[in-house]
Amino acid sequence: AKRIKLDEEHQVSASGGDDGPTLADVWRPNLHKLYELAVQDGSEIDVMTKCFAELRGDLPPPLSLREDFCGTYLLCRQWVGLGSTHTAFGLDNDQPTLDWGLEQAEATLDASERSRLSAACFDLGAADQ
Protein backbone atom coordinates (compact mmCIF):
# COMPACT_ATOMS: atom_id res chain seq x y z
CA ALA A 1 0.00 0.00 0.00
CA LYS A 2 1.14 3.52 -0.69
CA ARG A 3 2.59 5.36 2.34
CA ILE A 4 2.74 9.12 2.64
CA LYS A 5 5.39 10.71 4.87
CA LEU A 6 3.99 13.75 6.68
CA ASP A 7 7.01 14.53 8.81
CA GLU A 8 9.70 12.66 10.74
CA GLU A 9 7.15 11.19 13.16
CA HIS A 10 4.12 10.51 10.97
CA GLN A 11 3.54 8.31 7.98
CA VAL A 12 0.07 7.51 6.80
CA SER A 13 -1.55 4.99 4.56
CA ALA A 14 -3.89 5.93 1.76
CA SER A 15 -6.20 3.07 2.78
CA GLY A 16 -5.69 2.67 6.55
CA GLY A 17 -6.45 -0.65 8.18
CA ASP A 18 -3.48 -3.05 8.40
CA ASP A 19 -1.40 -0.57 6.42
CA GLY A 20 -1.36 1.87 9.33
CA PRO A 21 -3.21 5.07 10.15
CA THR A 22 -4.85 7.24 7.53
CA LEU A 23 -4.31 10.97 7.28
CA ALA A 24 -7.62 11.46 9.10
CA ASP A 25 -6.43 9.20 11.94
CA VAL A 26 -3.25 11.23 12.37
CA TRP A 27 -4.99 14.61 12.33
CA ARG A 28 -8.13 13.72 14.32
CA PRO A 29 -6.51 14.63 17.68
CA ASN A 30 -5.34 17.92 16.11
CA LEU A 31 -8.45 19.01 14.21
CA HIS A 32 -8.23 22.60 15.37
CA LYS A 33 -4.63 22.93 14.18
CA LEU A 34 -5.59 21.31 10.89
CA TYR A 35 -8.45 23.82 10.59
CA GLU A 36 -6.04 26.70 11.06
CA LEU A 37 -3.62 25.29 8.51
CA ALA A 38 -6.38 24.63 5.98
CA VAL A 39 -8.45 27.79 6.38
CA GLN A 40 -6.10 30.54 7.52
CA ASP A 41 -2.50 31.11 6.60
CA GLY A 42 -1.78 34.20 8.68
CA SER A 43 -1.76 36.63 5.76
CA GLU A 44 -5.29 37.86 6.45
CA ILE A 45 -4.11 40.56 8.86
CA ASP A 46 -1.68 41.91 6.25
CA VAL A 47 -4.42 41.97 3.62
CA MET A 48 -6.89 43.70 5.96
CA THR A 49 -4.47 46.41 7.01
CA LYS A 50 -3.32 46.97 3.42
CA CYS A 51 -6.90 47.21 2.11
CA PHE A 52 -7.90 49.58 4.89
CA ALA A 53 -4.95 51.85 4.12
CA GLU A 54 -5.77 51.85 0.41
CA LEU A 55 -9.49 52.48 0.90
CA ARG A 56 -9.42 54.74 3.95
CA GLY A 57 -5.87 56.05 4.09
CA ASP A 58 -7.16 59.37 5.38
CA LEU A 59 -8.22 57.72 8.65
CA PRO A 60 -6.03 56.44 11.46
CA PRO A 61 -5.43 52.69 11.24
CA PRO A 62 -7.93 50.47 13.06
CA LEU A 63 -7.05 49.35 16.56
CA SER A 64 -9.91 46.97 17.32
CA LEU A 65 -11.03 43.83 15.56
CA ARG A 66 -14.24 41.81 15.89
CA GLU A 67 -13.92 38.38 14.33
CA ASP A 68 -17.31 36.74 13.69
CA PHE A 69 -17.33 32.95 13.25
CA CYS A 70 -13.82 33.08 14.68
CA GLY A 71 -13.33 29.36 15.39
CA THR A 72 -9.94 29.23 17.11
CA TYR A 73 -9.76 33.04 16.88
CA LEU A 74 -6.41 32.91 15.17
CA LEU A 75 -6.91 36.36 13.61
CA CYS A 76 -7.74 37.85 17.00
CA ARG A 77 -4.59 36.30 18.44
CA GLN A 78 -2.53 37.77 15.62
CA TRP A 79 -4.25 41.16 15.84
CA VAL A 80 -3.36 41.80 19.50
CA GLY A 81 0.25 41.04 18.60
CA LEU A 82 0.39 44.06 16.30
CA GLY A 83 0.77 46.54 19.14
CA SER A 84 -0.11 47.49 22.68
CA THR A 85 -3.21 49.43 21.59
CA HIS A 86 -4.72 46.63 19.48
CA THR A 87 -7.73 44.81 20.96
CA ALA A 88 -9.72 41.89 19.56
CA PHE A 89 -13.04 40.21 20.25
CA GLY A 90 -14.03 36.90 18.70
CA LEU A 91 -17.45 35.26 18.44
CA ASP A 92 -18.18 31.63 17.64
CA ASN A 93 -20.86 29.09 18.51
CA ASP A 94 -18.56 26.21 19.44
CA GLN A 95 -17.17 26.38 22.98
CA PRO A 96 -14.64 23.53 22.62
CA THR A 97 -13.10 25.30 19.63
CA LEU A 98 -12.93 28.58 21.55
CA ASP A 99 -11.36 26.72 24.48
CA TRP A 100 -8.64 25.36 22.18
CA GLY A 101 -8.00 28.89 20.90
CA LEU A 102 -7.70 30.11 24.48
CA GLU A 103 -5.11 27.40 25.18
CA GLN A 104 -3.13 28.61 22.17
CA ALA A 105 -3.40 32.21 23.35
CA GLU A 106 -2.13 31.26 26.79
CA ALA A 107 0.79 29.39 25.24
CA THR A 108 1.82 32.00 22.66
CA LEU A 109 0.76 35.46 23.84
CA ASP A 110 2.20 37.49 26.66
CA ALA A 111 0.05 38.78 29.51
CA SER A 112 -0.51 42.17 27.88
CA GLU A 113 -1.66 40.60 24.61
CA ARG A 114 -3.97 38.17 26.43
CA SER A 115 -5.52 41.04 28.38
CA ARG A 116 -6.56 42.68 25.09
CA LEU A 117 -8.14 39.52 23.68
CA SER A 118 -11.60 38.22 24.46
CA ALA A 119 -14.01 35.76 22.92
CA ALA A 120 -17.56 34.63 23.55
CA CYS A 121 -19.63 31.64 22.62
CA PHE A 122 -22.58 33.03 20.69
CA ASP A 123 -24.68 31.71 17.80
CA LEU A 124 -24.53 34.48 15.21
CA GLY A 125 -26.83 32.50 12.95
CA ALA A 126 -29.73 32.32 15.40
CA ALA A 127 -32.76 34.02 13.85
CA ASP A 128 -34.15 35.39 17.12
CA GLN A 129 -31.04 37.25 18.24
JSON list of C-alpha atoms in Angstrom, two decimals:
[
{"chain": "A", "resi": 1, "resn": "ALA", "atom": "CA", "xyz": [0.00, 0.00, 0.00]},
{"chain": "A", "resi": 2, "resn": "LYS", "atom": "CA", "xyz": [1.14, 3.52, -0.69]},
{"chain": "A", "resi": 3, "resn": "ARG", "atom": "CA", "xyz": [2.59, 5.36, 2.34]},
{"chain": "A", "resi": 4, "resn": "ILE", "atom": "CA", "xyz": [2.74, 9.12, 2.64]},
{"chain": "A", "resi": 5, "resn": "LYS", "atom": "CA", "xyz": [5.39, 10.71, 4.87]},
{"chain": "A", "resi": 6, "resn": "LEU", "atom": "CA", "xyz": [3.99, 13.75, 6.68]},
{"chain": "A", "resi": 7, "resn": "ASP", "atom": "CA", "xyz": [7.01, 14.53, 8.81]},
{"chain": "A", "resi": 8, "resn": "GLU", "atom": "CA", "xyz": [9.70, 12.66, 10.74]},
{"chain": "A", "resi": 9, "resn": "GLU", "atom": "CA", "xyz": [7.15, 11.19, 13.16]},
{"chain": "A", "resi": 10, "resn": "HIS", "atom": "CA", "xyz": [4.12, 10.51, 10.97]},
{"chain": "A", "resi": 11, "resn": "GLN", "atom": "CA", "xyz": [3.54, 8.31, 7.98]},
{"chain": "A", "resi": 12, "resn": "VAL", "atom": "CA", "xyz": [0.07, 7.51, 6.80]},
{"chain": "A", "resi": 13, "resn": "SER", "atom": "CA", "xyz": [-1.55, 4.99, 4.56]},
{"chain": "A", "resi": 14, "resn": "ALA", "atom": "CA", "xyz": [-3.89, 5.93, 1.76]},
{"chain": "A", "resi": 15, "resn": "SER", "atom": "CA", "xyz": [-6.20, 3.07, 2.78]},
{"chain": "A", "resi": 16, "resn": "GLY", "atom": "CA", "xyz": [-5.69, 2.67, 6.55]},
{"chain": "A", "resi": 17, "resn": "GLY", "atom": "CA", "xyz": [-6.45, -0.65, 8.18]},
{"chain": "A", "resi": 18, "resn": "ASP", "atom": "CA", "xyz": [-3.48, -3.05, 8.40]},
{"chain": "A", "resi": 19, "resn": "ASP", "atom": "CA", "xyz": [-1.40, -0.57, 6.42]},
{"chain": "A", "resi": 20, "resn": "GLY", "atom": "CA", "xyz": [-1.36, 1.87, 9.33]},
{"chain": "A", "resi": 21, "resn": "PRO", "atom": "CA", "xyz": [-3.21, 5.07, 10.15]},
{"chain": "A", "resi": 22, "resn": "THR", "atom": "CA", "xyz": [-4.85, 7.24, 7.53]},
{"chain": "A", "resi": 23, "resn": "LEU", "atom": "CA", "xyz": [-4.31, 10.97, 7.28]},
{"chain": "A", "resi": 24, "resn": "ALA", "atom": "CA", "xyz": [-7.62, 11.46, 9.10]},
{"chain": "A", "resi": 25, "resn": "ASP", "atom": "CA", "xyz": [-6.43, 9.20, 11.94]},
{"chain": "A", "resi": 26, "resn": "VAL", "atom": "CA", "xyz": [-3.25, 11.23, 12.37]},
{"chain": "A", "resi": 27, "resn": "TRP", "atom": "CA", "xyz": [-4.99, 14.61, 12.33]},
{"chain": "A", "resi": 28, "resn": "ARG", "atom": "CA", "xyz": [-8.13, 13.72, 14.32]},
{"chain": "A", "resi": 29, "resn": "PRO", "atom": "CA", "xyz": [-6.51, 14.63, 17.68]},
{"chain": "A", "resi": 30, "resn": "ASN", "atom": "CA", "xyz": [-5.34, 17.92, 16.11]},
{"chain": "A", "resi": 31, "resn": "LEU", "atom": "CA", "xyz": [-8.45, 19.01, 14.21]},
{"chain": "A", "resi": 32, "resn": "HIS", "atom": "CA", "xyz": [-8.23, 22.60, 15.37]},
{"chain": "A", "resi": 33, "resn": "LYS", "atom": "CA", "xyz": [-4.63, 22.93, 14.18]},
{"chain": "A", "resi": 34, "resn": "LEU", "atom": "CA", "xyz": [-5.59, 21.31, 10.89]},
{"chain": "A", "resi": 35, "resn": "TYR", "atom": "CA", "xyz": [-8.45, 23.82, 10.59]},
{"chain": "A", "resi": 36, "resn": "GLU", "atom": "CA", "xyz": [-6.04, 26.70, 11.06]},
{"chain": "A", "resi": 37, "resn": "LEU", "atom": "CA", "xyz": [-3.62, 25.29, 8.51]},
{"chain": "A", "resi": 38, "resn": "ALA", "atom": "CA", "xyz": [-6.38, 24.63, 5.98]},
{"chain": "A", "resi": 39, "resn": "VAL", "atom": "CA", "xyz": [-8.45, 27.79, 6.38]},
{"chain": "A", "resi": 40, "resn": "GLN", "atom": "CA", "xyz": [-6.10, 30.54, 7.52]},
{"chain": "A", "resi": 41, "resn": "ASP", "atom": "CA", "xyz": [-2.50, 31.11, 6.60]},
{"chain": "A", "resi": 42, "resn": "GLY", "atom": "CA", "xyz": [-1.78, 34.20, 8.68]},
{"chain": "A", "resi": 43, "resn": "SER", "atom": "CA", "xyz": [-1.76, 36.63, 5.76]},
{"chain": "A", "resi": 44, "resn": "GLU", "atom": "CA", "xyz": [-5.29, 37.86, 6.45]},
{"chain": "A", "resi": 45, "resn": "ILE", "atom": "CA", "xyz": [-4.11, 40.56, 8.86]},
{"chain": "A", "resi": 46, "resn": "ASP", "atom": "CA", "xyz": [-1.68, 41.91, 6.25]},
{"chain": "A", "resi": 47, "resn": "VAL", "atom": "CA", "xyz": [-4.42, 41.97, 3.62]},
{"chain": "A", "resi": 48, "resn": "MET", "atom": "CA", "xyz": [-6.89, 43.70, 5.96]},
{"chain": "A", "resi": 49, "resn": "THR", "atom": "CA", "xyz": [-4.47, 46.41, 7.01]},
{"chain": "A", "resi": 50, "resn": "LYS", "atom": "CA", "xyz": [-3.32, 46.97, 3.42]},
{"chain": "A", "resi": 51, "resn": "CYS", "atom": "CA", "xyz": [-6.90, 47.21, 2.11]},
{"chain": "A", "resi": 52, "resn": "PHE", "atom": "CA", "xyz": [-7.90, 49.58, 4.89]},
{"chain": "A", "resi": 53, "resn": "ALA", "atom": "CA", "xyz": [-4.95, 51.85, 4.12]},
{"chain": "A", "resi": 54, "resn": "GLU", "atom": "CA", "xyz": [-5.77, 51.85, 0.41]},
{"chain": "A", "resi": 55, "resn": "LEU", "atom": "CA", "xyz": [-9.49, 52.48, 0.90]},
{"chain": "A", "resi": 56, "resn": "ARG", "atom": "CA", "xyz": [-9.42, 54.74, 3.95]},
{"chain": "A", "resi": 57, "resn": "GLY", "atom": "CA", "xyz": [-5.87, 56.05, 4.09]},
{"chain": "A", "resi": 58, "resn": "ASP", "atom": "CA", "xyz": [-7.16, 59.37, 5.38]},
{"chain": "A", "resi": 59, "resn": "LEU", "atom": "CA", "xyz": [-8.22, 57.72, 8.65]},
{"chain": "A", "resi": 60, "resn": "PRO", "atom": "CA", "xyz": [-6.03, 56.44, 11.46]},
{"chain": "A", "resi": 61, "resn": "PRO", "atom": "CA", "xyz": [-5.43, 52.69, 11.24]},
{"chain": "A", "resi": 62, "resn": "PRO", "atom": "CA", "xyz": [-7.93, 50.47, 13.06]},
{"chain": "A", "resi": 63, "resn": "LEU", "atom": "CA", "xyz": [-7.05, 49.35, 16.56]},
{"chain": "A", "resi": 64, "resn": "SER", "atom": "CA", "xyz": [-9.91, 46.97, 17.32]},
{"chain": "A", "resi": 65, "resn": "LEU", "atom": "CA", "xyz": [-11.03, 43.83, 15.56]},
{"chain": "A", "resi": 66, "resn": "ARG", "atom": "CA", "xyz": [-14.24, 41.81, 15.89]},
{"chain": "A", "resi": 67, "resn": "GLU", "atom": "CA", "xyz": [-13.92, 38.38, 14.33]},
{"chain": "A", "resi": 68, "resn": "ASP", "atom": "CA", "xyz": [-17.31, 36.74, 13.69]},
{"chain": "A", "resi": 69, "resn": "PHE", "atom": "CA", "xyz": [-17.33, 32.95, 13.25]},
{"chain": "A", "resi": 70, "resn": "CYS", "atom": "CA", "xyz": [-13.82, 33.08, 14.68]},
{"chain": "A", "resi": 71, "resn": "GLY", "atom": "CA", "xyz": [-13.33, 29.36, 15.39]},
{"chain": "A", "resi": 72, "resn": "THR", "atom": "CA", "xyz": [-9.94, 29.23, 17.11]},
{"chain": "A", "resi": 73, "resn": "TYR", "atom": "CA", "xyz": [-9.76, 33.04, 16.88]},
{"chain": "A", "resi": 74, "resn": "LEU", "atom": "CA", "xyz": [-6.41, 32.91, 15.17]},
{"chain": "A", "resi": 75, "resn": "LEU", "atom": "CA", "xyz": [-6.91, 36.36, 13.61]},
{"chain": "A", "resi": 76, "resn": "CYS", "atom": "CA", "xyz": [-7.74, 37.85, 17.00]},
{"chain": "A", "resi": 77, "resn": "ARG", "atom": "CA", "xyz": [-4.59, 36.30, 18.44]},
{"chain": "A", "resi": 78, "resn": "GLN", "atom": "CA", "xyz": [-2.53, 37.77, 15.62]},
{"chain": "A", "resi": 79, "resn": "TRP", "atom": "CA", "xyz": [-4.25, 41.16, 15.84]},
{"chain": "A", "resi": 80, "resn": "VAL", "atom": "CA", "xyz": [-3.36, 41.80, 19.50]},
{"chain": "A", "resi": 81, "resn": "GLY", "atom": "CA", "xyz": [0.25, 41.04, 18.60]},
{"chain": "A", "resi": 82, "resn": "LEU", "atom": "CA", "xyz": [0.39, 44.06, 16.30]},
{"chain": "A", "resi": 83, "resn": "GLY", "atom": "CA", "xyz": [0.77, 46.54, 19.14]},
{"chain": "A", "resi": 84, "resn": "SER", "atom": "CA", "xyz": [-0.11, 47.49, 22.68]},
{"chain": "A", "resi": 85, "resn": "THR", "atom": "CA", "xyz": [-3.21, 49.43, 21.59]},
{"chain": "A", "resi": 86, "resn": "HIS", "atom": "CA", "xyz": [-4.72, 46.63, 19.48]},
{"chain": "A", "resi": 87, "resn": "THR", "atom": "CA", "xyz": [-7.73, 44.81, 20.96]},
{"chain": "A", "resi": 88, "resn": "ALA", "atom": "CA", "xyz": [-9.72, 41.89, 19.56]},
{"chain": "A", "resi": 89, "resn": "PHE", "atom": "CA", "xyz": [-13.04, 40.21, 20.25]},
{"chain": "A", "resi": 90, "resn": "GLY", "atom": "CA", "xyz": [-14.03, 36.90, 18.70]},
{"chain": "A", "resi": 91, "resn": "LEU", "atom": "CA", "xyz": [-17.45, 35.26, 18.44]},
{"chain": "A", "resi": 92, "resn": "ASP", "atom": "CA", "xyz": [-18.18, 31.63, 17.64]},
{"chain": "A", "resi": 93, "resn": "ASN", "atom": "CA", "xyz": [-20.86, 29.09, 18.51]},
{"chain": "A", "resi": 94, "resn": "ASP", "atom": "CA", "xyz": [-18.56, 26.21, 19.44]},
{"chain": "A", "resi": 95, "resn": "GLN", "atom": "CA", "xyz": [-17.17, 26.38, 22.98]},
{"chain": "A", "resi": 96, "resn": "PRO", "atom": "CA", "xyz": [-14.64, 23.53, 22.62]},
{"chain": "A", "resi": 97, "resn": "THR", "atom": "CA", "xyz": [-13.10, 25.30, 19.63]},
{"chain": "A", "resi": 98, "resn": "LEU", "atom": "CA", "xyz": [-12.93, 28.58, 21.55]},
{"chain": "A", "resi": 99, "resn": "ASP", "atom": "CA", "xyz": [-11.36, 26.72, 24.48]},
{"chain": "A", "resi": 100, "resn": "TRP", "atom": "CA", "xyz": [-8.64, 25.36, 22.18]},
{"chain": "A", "resi": 101, "resn": "GLY", "atom": "CA", "xyz": [-8.00, 28.89, 20.90]},
{"chain": "A", "resi": 102, "resn": "LEU", "atom": "CA", "xyz": [-7.70, 30.11, 24.48]},
{"chain": "A", "resi": 103, "resn": "GLU", "atom": "CA", "xyz": [-5.11, 27.40, 25.18]},
{"chain": "A", "resi": 104, "resn": "GLN", "atom": "CA", "xyz": [-3.13, 28.61, 22.17]},
{"chain": "A", "resi": 105, "resn": "ALA", "atom": "CA", "xyz": [-3.40, 32.21, 23.35]},
{"chain": "A", "resi": 106, "resn": "GLU", "atom": "CA", "xyz": [-2.13, 31.26, 26.79]},
{"chain": "A", "resi": 107, "resn": "ALA", "atom": "CA", "xyz": [0.79, 29.39, 25.24]},
{"chain": "A", "resi": 108, "resn": "THR", "atom": "CA", "xyz": [1.82, 32.00, 22.66]},
{"chain": "A", "resi": 109, "resn": "LEU", "atom": "CA", "xyz": [0.76, 35.46, 23.84]},
{"chain": "A", "resi": 110, "resn": "ASP", "atom": "CA", "xyz": [2.20, 37.49, 26.66]},
{"chain": "A", "resi": 111, "resn": "ALA", "atom": "CA", "xyz": [0.05, 38.78, 29.51]},
{"chain": "A", "resi": 112, "resn": "SER", "atom": "CA", "xyz": [-0.51, 42.17, 27.88]},
{"chain": "A", "resi": 113, "resn": "GLU", "atom": "CA", "xyz": [-1.66, 40.60, 24.61]},
{"chain": "A", "resi": 114, "resn": "ARG", "atom": "CA", "xyz": [-3.97, 38.17, 26.43]},
{"chain": "A", "resi": 115, "resn": "SER", "atom": "CA", "xyz": [-5.52, 41.04, 28.38]},
{"chain": "A", "resi": 116, "resn": "ARG", "atom": "CA", "xyz": [-6.56, 42.68, 25.09]},
{"chain": "A", "resi": 117, "resn": "LEU", "atom": "CA", "xyz": [-8.14, 39.52, 23.68]},
{"chain": "A", "resi": 118, "resn": "SER", "atom": "CA", "xyz": [-11.60, 38.22, 24.46]},
{"chain": "A", "resi": 119, "resn": "ALA", "atom": "CA", "xyz": [-14.01, 35.76, 22.92]},
{"chain": "A", "resi": 120, "resn": "ALA", "atom": "CA", "xyz": [-17.56, 34.63, 23.55]},
{"chain": "A", "resi": 121, "resn": "CYS", "atom": "CA", "xyz": [-19.63, 31.64, 22.62]},
{"chain": "A", "resi": 122, "resn": "PHE", "atom": "CA", "xyz": [-22.58, 33.03, 20.69]},
{"chain": "A", "resi": 123, "resn": "ASP", "atom": "CA", "xyz": [-24.68, 31.71, 17.80]},
{"chain": "A", "resi": 124, "resn": "LEU", "atom": "CA", "xyz": [-24.53, 34.48, 15.21]},
{"chain": "A", "resi": 125, "resn": "GLY", "atom": "CA", "xyz": [-26.83, 32.50, 12.95]},
{"chain": "A", "resi": 126, "resn": "ALA", "atom": "CA", "xyz": [-29.73, 32.32, 15.40]},
{"chain": "A", "resi": 127, "resn": "ALA", "atom": "CA", "xyz": [-32.76, 34.02, 13.85]},
{"chain": "A", "resi": 128, "resn": "ASP", "atom": "CA", "xyz": [-34.15, 35.39, 17.12]},
{"chain": "A", "resi": 129, "resn": "GLN", "atom": "CA", "xyz": [-31.04, 37.25, 18.24]}
]
